[in-house]
Each structure stands twice: as C-alpha cells, then as structure tokens.
Amino acid sequence: MNLTLLNDYRTLLKAAQLPDNLWFYAIQFSTIIRNSVYNETIKSSPRAIAAQSGLDVKTILPFGQPVIAHRTK
C-alpha cells in the first residue's frame, strides 16, 4: 500500500502542477479516497468497516483545484 500511495502522490502533484513540498496533502487526499472506495475482498469500504460516515462524492474537489476560503466572523 505504501508504494501505491507514493505513486498516487506523485501523480496528483504532477497532474495539478504543484510543488513536491505538498506531498503530505497529496498522500492524505489519496488515503481518504482509497479508504472510501468499495473493496471486493471485504465487500465494503474501509471507512464503512471502521463505522465512519460515508463520503459524499458530490463534495469532493479535484486535488489541487484553486478554491476560495470564506471565514465567517
């Protein structure tokens, strides 16, 4: 799994044209996505097995997409 995450982070950073110092965020993003995907071996997702709420795919933004953060007072 470690090699998979390393390959994911390199791909995410290259596709988003981001610097290598953001590697932690790319691995974190990849881990969240991979743990939310259905796994044929366990017949569920790792998130569901861990009793965590599901991930709404409508709210996932592509890695590296520019966003505007709004802070309320």
N, CA, C and O atoms as a DFTB+ gen file, in Angstrom:
292 C
 N C O
     1  1       0.819      -1.189       0.000
     2  2       0.000       0.000       0.000
     3  2       0.869       1.262       0.000
     4  3       0.492       2.273      -0.592
     5  1       2.020       1.208       0.655
     6  2       2.879       2.393       0.687
     7  2       3.319       2.816      -0.709
     8  3       3.313       4.005      -1.030
     9  1       3.700       1.854      -1.534
    10  2       4.111       2.172      -2.900
    11  2       2.938       2.757      -3.682
    12  3       3.119       3.674      -4.483
    13  1       1.754       2.236      -3.456
    14  2       0.558       2.756      -4.119
    15  2       0.334       4.214      -3.749
    16  3       0.067       5.042      -4.621
    17  1       0.439       4.535      -2.467
    18  2       0.243       5.920      -2.025
    19  2       1.336       6.837      -2.569
    20  3       1.063       7.983      -2.924
    21  1       2.565       6.341      -2.636
    22  2       3.648       7.150      -3.198
    23  2       3.415       7.421      -4.680
    24  3       3.646       8.532      -5.157
    25  1       2.963       6.414      -5.399
    26  2       2.636       6.613      -6.814
    27  2       1.475       7.593      -6.969
    28  3       1.482       8.437      -7.865
    29  1       0.480       7.474      -6.093
    30  2      -0.667       8.388      -6.132
    31  2      -0.221       9.834      -5.916
    32  3      -0.630      10.734      -6.649
    33  1       0.624      10.048      -4.900
    34  2       1.012      11.424      -4.595
    35  2       1.813      12.043      -5.739
    36  3       1.630      13.216      -6.065
    37  1       2.697      11.257      -6.345
    38  2       3.463      11.794      -7.476
    39  2       2.538      12.147      -8.638
    40  3       2.708      13.180      -9.286
    41  1       1.567      11.287      -8.893
    42  2       0.619      11.535      -9.978
    43  2      -0.244      12.758      -9.694
    44  3      -0.456      13.590     -10.576
    45  1      -0.742      12.869      -8.461
    46  2      -1.591      14.010      -8.098
    47  2      -0.833      15.332      -8.220
    48  3      -1.353      16.302      -8.772
    49  1       0.399      15.368      -7.702
    50  2       1.177      16.607      -7.756
    51  2       1.537      16.982      -9.190
    52  3       1.487      18.155      -9.559
    53  1       1.893      16.002      -9.985
    54  2       2.258      16.286     -11.378
    55  2       1.044      16.762     -12.171
    56  3       1.140      17.717     -12.942
    57  1      -0.097      16.099     -11.985
    58  2      -1.314      16.468     -12.716
    59  2      -1.788      17.870     -12.344
    60  3      -2.303      18.603     -13.189
    61  1      -1.612      18.238     -11.074
    62  2      -2.045      19.557     -10.612
    63  2      -0.956      20.616     -10.782
    64  3      -1.180      21.791     -10.491
    65  1       0.224      20.202     -11.254
    66  2       1.371      21.093     -11.427
    67  2       1.701      21.830     -10.125
    68  3       1.867      23.050     -10.099
    69  1       1.788      21.049      -9.053
    70  2       2.097      21.597      -7.736
    71  2       3.493      21.153      -7.310
    72  3       3.992      20.139      -7.798
    73  1       4.135      21.904      -6.399
    74  2       5.491      21.552      -5.959
    75  2       5.497      20.323      -5.049
    76  3       4.489      19.976      -4.432
    77  1       6.654      19.682      -4.984
    78  2       6.807      18.454      -4.195
    79  2       6.628      18.665      -2.695
    80  3       6.369      17.702      -1.973
    81  1       6.758      19.887      -2.209
    82  2       6.629      20.097      -0.766
    83  2       5.182      19.942      -0.277
    84  3       4.928      20.027       0.924
    85  1       4.242      19.717      -1.184
    86  2       2.851      19.466      -0.804
    87  2       2.539      17.971      -0.776
    88  3       1.373      17.578      -0.828
    89  1       3.577      17.139      -0.695
    90  2       3.414      15.689      -0.743
    91  2       2.477      15.173       0.336
    92  3       1.696      14.256       0.082
    93  1       2.538      15.744       1.541
    94  2       1.706      15.265       2.645
    95  2       0.220      15.376       2.302
    96  3      -0.552      14.455       2.569
    97  1      -0.175      16.495       1.716
    98  2      -1.586      16.714       1.385
    99  2      -2.047      15.783       0.267
   100  3      -3.198      15.347       0.249
   101  1      -1.155      15.486      -0.654
   102  2      -1.496      14.559      -1.734
   103  2      -1.692      13.144      -1.190
   104  3      -2.617      12.445      -1.606
   105  1      -0.837      12.720      -0.271
   106  2      -0.990      11.388       0.326
   107  2      -2.243      11.336       1.191
   108  3      -2.959      10.334       1.188
   109  1      -2.508      12.396       1.920
   110  2      -3.721      12.455       2.741
   111  2      -4.976      12.349       1.865
   112  3      -5.903      11.608       2.193
   113  1      -5.003      13.080       0.766
   114  2      -6.129      13.046      -0.169
   115  2      -6.299      11.641      -0.746
   116  3      -7.410      11.113      -0.791
   117  1      -5.214      11.050      -1.178
   118  2      -5.252       9.713      -1.759
   119  2      -5.750       8.680      -0.747
   120  3      -6.529       7.794      -1.098
   121  1      -5.309       8.791       0.489
   122  2      -5.732       7.861       1.535
   123  2      -7.231       7.965       1.790
   124  3      -7.912       6.948       1.924
   125  1      -7.740       9.181       1.857
   126  2      -9.178       9.379       2.071
   127  2      -9.980       8.760       0.932
   128  3     -10.970       8.069       1.170
   129  1      -9.556       9.007      -0.294
   130  2     -10.270       8.463      -1.450
   131  2     -10.197       6.938      -1.458
   132  3     -11.219       6.274      -1.630
   133  1      -9.010       6.381      -1.277
   134  2      -8.855       4.920      -1.322
   135  2      -9.623       4.224      -0.197
   136  3     -10.133       3.121      -0.394
   137  1      -9.713       4.847       0.970
   138  2     -10.457       4.251       2.076
   139  2     -11.966       4.392       1.910
   140  3     -12.726       3.770       2.651
   141  1     -12.406       5.189       0.962
   142  2     -13.833       5.390       0.729
   143  2     -14.371       4.542      -0.415
   144  3     -15.583       4.473      -0.618
   145  1     -13.492       3.905      -1.155
   146  2     -13.884       3.125      -2.324
   147  2     -14.199       1.684      -1.910
   148  3     -13.538       1.112      -1.044
   149  1     -15.211       1.121      -2.542
   150  2     -15.621      -0.264      -2.286
   151  2     -14.464      -1.216      -2.567
   152  3     -13.759      -1.084      -3.568
   153  1     -14.287      -2.171      -1.669
   154  2     -13.237      -3.175      -1.807
   155  2     -13.897      -4.539      -1.958
   156  3     -14.656      -4.963      -1.086
   157  1     -13.617      -5.222      -3.049
   158  2     -14.241      -6.521      -3.340
   159  2     -13.888      -7.572      -2.287
   160  3     -14.725      -8.412      -1.958
   161  1     -12.682      -7.541      -1.760
   162  2     -12.243      -8.543      -0.787
   163  2     -13.051      -8.479       0.503
   164  3     -13.455      -9.512       1.037
   165  1     -13.286      -7.277       1.000
   166  2     -14.021      -7.126       2.262
   167  2     -15.499      -6.820       2.043
   168  3     -16.254      -6.675       3.004
   169  1     -15.907      -6.722       0.794
   170  2     -17.308      -6.473       0.414
   171  2     -17.865      -5.188       1.027
   172  3     -19.048      -5.102       1.357
   173  1     -17.001      -4.208       1.169
   174  2     -17.389      -2.910       1.717
   175  2     -16.218      -1.956       1.516
   176  3     -15.215      -2.305       0.893
   177  1     -16.360      -0.759       2.048
   178  2     -15.227       0.167       2.027
   179  2     -14.569       0.160       3.404
   180  3     -15.241      -0.106       4.401
   181  1     -13.281       0.445       3.479
   182  2     -12.629       0.512       4.789
   183  2     -13.287       1.532       5.725
   184  3     -13.331       1.319       6.936
   185  1     -13.795       2.632       5.172
   186  2     -14.494       3.619       6.013
   187  2     -15.733       3.008       6.650
   188  3     -16.000       3.235       7.830
   189  1     -16.490       2.235       5.881
   190  2     -17.703       1.610       6.411
   191  2     -17.360       0.583       7.486
   192  3     -18.049       0.487       8.501
   193  1     -16.297      -0.183       7.263
   194  2     -15.859      -1.170       8.256
   195  2     -15.469      -0.467       9.556
   196  3     -15.727      -0.987      10.641
   197  1     -14.858       0.698       9.457
   198  2     -14.437       1.458      10.635
   199  2     -15.588       2.256      11.242
   200  3     -15.380       3.033      12.175
   201  1     -16.794       2.072      10.722
   202  2     -18.003       2.743      11.217
   203  2     -17.914       4.261      11.101
   204  3     -18.439       4.989      11.944
   205  1     -17.246       4.733      10.049
   206  2     -17.210       6.164       9.783
   207  2     -18.285       6.490       8.766
   208  3     -18.665       5.651       7.949
   209  1     -18.764       7.712       8.827
   210  2     -19.806       8.111       7.887
   211  2     -19.265       8.067       6.459
   212  3     -18.064       8.188       6.219
   213  1     -20.178       7.893       5.539
   214  2     -19.793       7.824       4.136
   215  2     -19.264       9.150       3.620
   216  3     -19.449      10.195       4.245
   217  1     -18.623       9.095       2.503
   218  2     -18.065      10.281       1.874
   219  2     -18.958      10.652       0.707
   220  3     -19.163       9.841      -0.197
   221  1     -19.488      11.855       0.712
   222  2     -20.362      12.302      -0.366
   223  2     -19.495      12.699      -1.554
   224  3     -18.772      13.694      -1.497
   225  1     -19.571      11.923      -2.623
   226  2     -18.713      12.176      -3.783
   227  2     -19.028      13.504      -4.461
   228  3     -18.206      14.019      -5.218
   229  1     -20.188      14.057      -4.204
   230  2     -20.546      15.350      -4.793
   231  2     -19.738      16.492      -4.181
   232  3     -19.634      17.564      -4.777
   233  1     -19.174      16.274      -3.012
   234  2     -18.435      17.335      -2.326
   235  2     -16.924      17.259      -2.543
   236  3     -16.192      18.135      -2.082
   237  1     -16.452      16.230      -3.234
   238  2     -15.012      16.068      -3.446
   239  2     -14.570      16.946      -4.617
   240  3     -15.125      16.869      -5.713
   241  1     -13.580      17.764      -4.368
   242  2     -12.991      18.585      -5.425
   243  2     -11.724      17.904      -5.919
   244  3     -11.071      17.193      -5.154
   245  1     -11.366      18.105      -7.175
   246  2     -10.104      17.540      -7.666
   247  2      -8.923      18.082      -6.862
   248  3      -8.915      19.246      -6.460
   249  1      -7.941      17.238      -6.637
   250  2      -6.769      17.662      -5.884
   251  2      -6.069      18.797      -6.616
   252  3      -5.816      18.713      -7.818
   253  1      -5.758      19.857      -5.880
   254  2      -5.037      20.986      -6.452
   255  2      -5.926      22.051      -7.061
   256  3      -5.428      23.065      -7.551
   257  1      -7.236      21.838      -7.041
   258  2      -8.140      22.839      -7.616
   259  2      -8.120      24.093      -6.751
   260  3      -8.250      24.003      -5.531
   261  1      -7.959      25.262      -7.369
   262  2      -7.997      26.501      -6.586
   263  2      -9.381      26.695      -5.963
   264  3     -10.403      26.426      -6.594
   265  1      -9.395      27.157      -4.735
   266  2     -10.654      27.415      -4.037
   267  2     -10.575      28.770      -3.350
   268  3      -9.497      29.338      -3.179
   269  1     -11.721      29.267      -2.967
   270  2     -11.796      30.498      -2.186
   271  2     -12.299      30.118      -0.806
   272  3     -13.388      29.558      -0.673
   273  1     -11.523      30.414       0.212
   274  2     -11.913      30.102       1.586
   275  2     -12.651      31.297       2.163
   276  3     -12.162      32.426       2.110
   277  1     -13.817      31.046       2.710
   278  2     -14.624      32.106       3.306
   279  2     -14.660      31.899       4.811
   280  3     -15.104      30.858       5.294
   281  1     -14.189      32.898       5.545
   282  2     -14.198      32.820       7.000
   283  2     -15.316      33.693       7.529
   284  3     -15.392      34.881       7.214
   285  1     -16.183      33.101       8.335
   286  2     -17.261      33.883       8.937
   287  2     -16.747      34.549      10.199
   288  3     -15.815      34.068      10.844
   289  1     -17.367      35.653      10.534
   290  2     -16.938      36.388      11.737
   291  2     -17.551      35.816      12.979
   292  3     -17.298      36.313      14.077
